[in-house]
Tab-separated table of C-alpha atoms in Angstrom:
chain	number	residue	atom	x	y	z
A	1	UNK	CA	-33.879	21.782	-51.433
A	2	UNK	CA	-33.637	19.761	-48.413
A	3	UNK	CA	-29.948	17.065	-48.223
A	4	UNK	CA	-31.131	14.358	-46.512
A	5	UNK	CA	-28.384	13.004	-43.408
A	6	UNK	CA	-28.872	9.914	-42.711
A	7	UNK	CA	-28.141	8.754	-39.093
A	8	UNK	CA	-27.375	5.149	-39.786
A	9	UNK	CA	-24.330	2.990	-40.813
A	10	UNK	CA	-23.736	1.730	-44.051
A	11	UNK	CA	-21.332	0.498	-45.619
A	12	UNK	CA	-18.763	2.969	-43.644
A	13	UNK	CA	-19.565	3.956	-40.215
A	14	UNK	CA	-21.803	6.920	-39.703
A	15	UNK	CA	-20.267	10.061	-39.892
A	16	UNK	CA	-22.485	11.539	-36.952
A	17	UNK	CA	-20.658	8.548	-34.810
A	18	UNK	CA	-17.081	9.223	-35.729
A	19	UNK	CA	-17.358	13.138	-35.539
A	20	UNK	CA	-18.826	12.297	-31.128
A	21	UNK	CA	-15.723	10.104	-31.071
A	22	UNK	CA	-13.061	12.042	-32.285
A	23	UNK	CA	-14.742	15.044	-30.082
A	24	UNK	CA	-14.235	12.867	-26.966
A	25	UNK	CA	-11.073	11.855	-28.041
A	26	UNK	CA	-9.994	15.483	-28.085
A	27	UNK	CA	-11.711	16.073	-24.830
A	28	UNK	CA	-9.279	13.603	-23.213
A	29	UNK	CA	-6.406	14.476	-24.930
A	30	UNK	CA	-7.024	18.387	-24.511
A	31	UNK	CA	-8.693	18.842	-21.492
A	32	UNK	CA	-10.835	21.478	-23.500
A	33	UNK	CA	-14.753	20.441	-22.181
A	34	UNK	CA	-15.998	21.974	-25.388
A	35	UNK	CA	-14.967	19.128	-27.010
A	36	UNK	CA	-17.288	16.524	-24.633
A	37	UNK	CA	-19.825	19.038	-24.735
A	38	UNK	CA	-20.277	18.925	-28.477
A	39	UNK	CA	-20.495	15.496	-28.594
A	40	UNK	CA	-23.125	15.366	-25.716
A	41	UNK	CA	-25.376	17.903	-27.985
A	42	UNK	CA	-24.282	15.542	-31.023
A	43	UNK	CA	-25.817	12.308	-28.946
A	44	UNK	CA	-29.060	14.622	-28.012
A	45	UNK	CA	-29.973	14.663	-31.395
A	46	UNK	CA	-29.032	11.613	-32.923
A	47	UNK	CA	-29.871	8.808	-30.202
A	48	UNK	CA	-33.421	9.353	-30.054
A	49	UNK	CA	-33.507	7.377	-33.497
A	50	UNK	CA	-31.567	4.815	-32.543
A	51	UNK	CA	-34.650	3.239	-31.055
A	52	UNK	CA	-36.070	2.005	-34.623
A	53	UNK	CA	-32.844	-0.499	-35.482
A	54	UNK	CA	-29.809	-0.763	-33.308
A	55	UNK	CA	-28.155	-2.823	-35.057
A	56	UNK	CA	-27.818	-0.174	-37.997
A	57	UNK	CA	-26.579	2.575	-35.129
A	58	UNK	CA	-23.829	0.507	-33.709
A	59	UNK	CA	-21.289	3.566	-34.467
A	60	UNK	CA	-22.735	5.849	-32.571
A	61	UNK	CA	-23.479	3.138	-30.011
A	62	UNK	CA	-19.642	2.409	-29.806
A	63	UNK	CA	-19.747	6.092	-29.882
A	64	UNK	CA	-21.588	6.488	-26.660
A	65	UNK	CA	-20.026	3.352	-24.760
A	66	UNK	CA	-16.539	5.777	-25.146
A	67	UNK	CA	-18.104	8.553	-23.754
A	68	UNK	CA	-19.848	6.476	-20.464
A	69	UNK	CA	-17.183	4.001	-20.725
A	70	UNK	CA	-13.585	4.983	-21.638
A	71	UNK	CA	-10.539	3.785	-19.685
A	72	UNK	CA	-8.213	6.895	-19.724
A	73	UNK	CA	-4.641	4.946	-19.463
A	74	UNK	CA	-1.649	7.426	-18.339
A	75	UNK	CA	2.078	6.655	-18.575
A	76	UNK	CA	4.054	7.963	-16.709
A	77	UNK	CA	7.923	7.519	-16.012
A	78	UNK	CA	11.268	6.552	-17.657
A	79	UNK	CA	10.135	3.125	-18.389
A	80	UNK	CA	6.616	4.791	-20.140
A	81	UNK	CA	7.371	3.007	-23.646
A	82	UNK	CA	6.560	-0.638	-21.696
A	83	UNK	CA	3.661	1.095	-20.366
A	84	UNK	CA	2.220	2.775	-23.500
A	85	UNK	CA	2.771	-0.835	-25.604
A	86	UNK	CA	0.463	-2.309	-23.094
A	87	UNK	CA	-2.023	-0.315	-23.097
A	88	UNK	CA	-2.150	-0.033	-26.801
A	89	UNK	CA	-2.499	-3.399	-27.168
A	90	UNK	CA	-6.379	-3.091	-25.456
A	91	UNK	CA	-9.187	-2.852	-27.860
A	92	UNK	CA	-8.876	1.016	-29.331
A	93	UNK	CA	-13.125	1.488	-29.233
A	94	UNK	CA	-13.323	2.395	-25.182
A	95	UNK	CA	-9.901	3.519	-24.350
A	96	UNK	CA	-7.618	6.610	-24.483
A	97	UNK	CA	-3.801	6.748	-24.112
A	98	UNK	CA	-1.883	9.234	-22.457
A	99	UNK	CA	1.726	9.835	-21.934
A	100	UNK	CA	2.526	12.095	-19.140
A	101	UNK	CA	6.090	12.809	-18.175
A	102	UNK	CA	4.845	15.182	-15.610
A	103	UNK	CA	1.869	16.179	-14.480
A	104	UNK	CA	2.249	19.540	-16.106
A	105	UNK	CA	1.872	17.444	-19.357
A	106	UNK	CA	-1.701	16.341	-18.217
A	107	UNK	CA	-5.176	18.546	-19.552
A	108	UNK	CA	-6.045	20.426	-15.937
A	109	UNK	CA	-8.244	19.150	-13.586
A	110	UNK	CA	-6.957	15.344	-15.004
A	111	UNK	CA	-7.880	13.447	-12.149
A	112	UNK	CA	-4.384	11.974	-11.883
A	113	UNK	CA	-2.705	14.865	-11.718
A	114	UNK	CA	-2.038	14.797	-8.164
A	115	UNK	CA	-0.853	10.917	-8.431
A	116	UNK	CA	2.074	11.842	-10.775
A	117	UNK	CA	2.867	15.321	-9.158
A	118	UNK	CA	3.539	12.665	-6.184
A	119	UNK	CA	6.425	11.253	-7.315
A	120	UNK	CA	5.852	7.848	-8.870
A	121	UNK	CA	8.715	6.603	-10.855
A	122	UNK	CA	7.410	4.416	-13.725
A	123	UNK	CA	3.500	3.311	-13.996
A	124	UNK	CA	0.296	3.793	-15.449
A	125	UNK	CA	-2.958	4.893	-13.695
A	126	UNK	CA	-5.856	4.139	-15.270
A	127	UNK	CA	-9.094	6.624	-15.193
A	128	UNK	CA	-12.568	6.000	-15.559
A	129	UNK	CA	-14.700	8.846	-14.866
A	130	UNK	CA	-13.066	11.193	-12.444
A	131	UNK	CA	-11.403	8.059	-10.725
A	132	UNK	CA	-8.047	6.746	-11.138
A	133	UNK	CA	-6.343	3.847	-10.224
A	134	UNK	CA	-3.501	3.081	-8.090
A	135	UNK	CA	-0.095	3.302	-9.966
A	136	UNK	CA	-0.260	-0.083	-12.274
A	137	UNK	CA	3.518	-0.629	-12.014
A	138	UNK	CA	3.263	-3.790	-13.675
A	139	UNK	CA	2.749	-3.432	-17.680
A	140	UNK	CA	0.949	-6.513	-17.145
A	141	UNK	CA	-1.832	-6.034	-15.024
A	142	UNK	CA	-3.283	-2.859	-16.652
A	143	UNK	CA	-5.951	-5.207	-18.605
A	144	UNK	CA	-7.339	-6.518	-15.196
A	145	UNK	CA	-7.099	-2.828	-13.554
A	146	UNK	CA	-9.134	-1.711	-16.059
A	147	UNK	CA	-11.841	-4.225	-16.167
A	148	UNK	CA	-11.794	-3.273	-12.204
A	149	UNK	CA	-12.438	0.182	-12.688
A	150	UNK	CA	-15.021	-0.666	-15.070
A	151	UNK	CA	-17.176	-2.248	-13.181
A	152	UNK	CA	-16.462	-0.157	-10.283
A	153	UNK	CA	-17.836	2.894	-11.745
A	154	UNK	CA	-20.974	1.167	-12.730
């Protein structure tokens, strides 16, 4: 007996999709690679049959955008709260929230480790790849930072 496993949506996302997105979501949030690795193996052998209908893949498409894509938004400071409710309100598909009241608090090898251990009071830095921003001390601007780093990594 063979149980088929379908890789496309249907009514409910795929559950290939959501299991590579929660694993990058726990790489961030870790700092365990494990957890990116296993999705990477997860997209070698599901993508490949993407190819016959997108539009029935868009999960696991969403999926993969996270993992080439994500904005990594840190908080950091006293003031974090104005920081975090700023970020949150970006769309939750491509980005991951941290708070950070130290670096200490941060996965190791974060890339903006060294940016908090340096003393900023209140801000967010905002990580795409192994690049972070500038501190964002400005709730308000970390839409437009991000969109920068976007299309600076690209």
């Amino acid at each position: 007996m063979v149980r088929p496993a379908s890789t496309s949506d249907d009514a409910t996302p795929n559950p290939n999709a959501i299991a590579a997105q929660n694993c990058l979501r726990l790489a961030a949030l870790t700092g365990d690679t494990q957890w990116r690795e296993r999705a990477d193996r997860l997209f070698d052998g599901v993508l490949s049959a993407t190819g016959d209908n997108l539009l029935s893949h868009a999960a696991l498409l969403n999926a993969l955008d996270l993992r080439l894509n994500a904005a990594e938004i840190v908080v950091t400071g006293p003031d974090h709260a104005r920081f975090a409710a700023a970020a949150v309100r970006l769309p939750y598909l491509n980005r991951i929230m941290l708070r950070a009241p130290s670096a200490a608090a941060l996965p190791a090898g974060h890339p903006a480790q060294a940016k908090i251990a340096a003393g900023v009071e209140s801000a967010a830095f905002i990580c795409v790849g192994e690049t972070c921003s500038l501190p964002v001390t400005d709730p308000e601007q970390i839409p437009e930072v991000v969109n920068a780093m976007r299309k600076s990594s690209s």
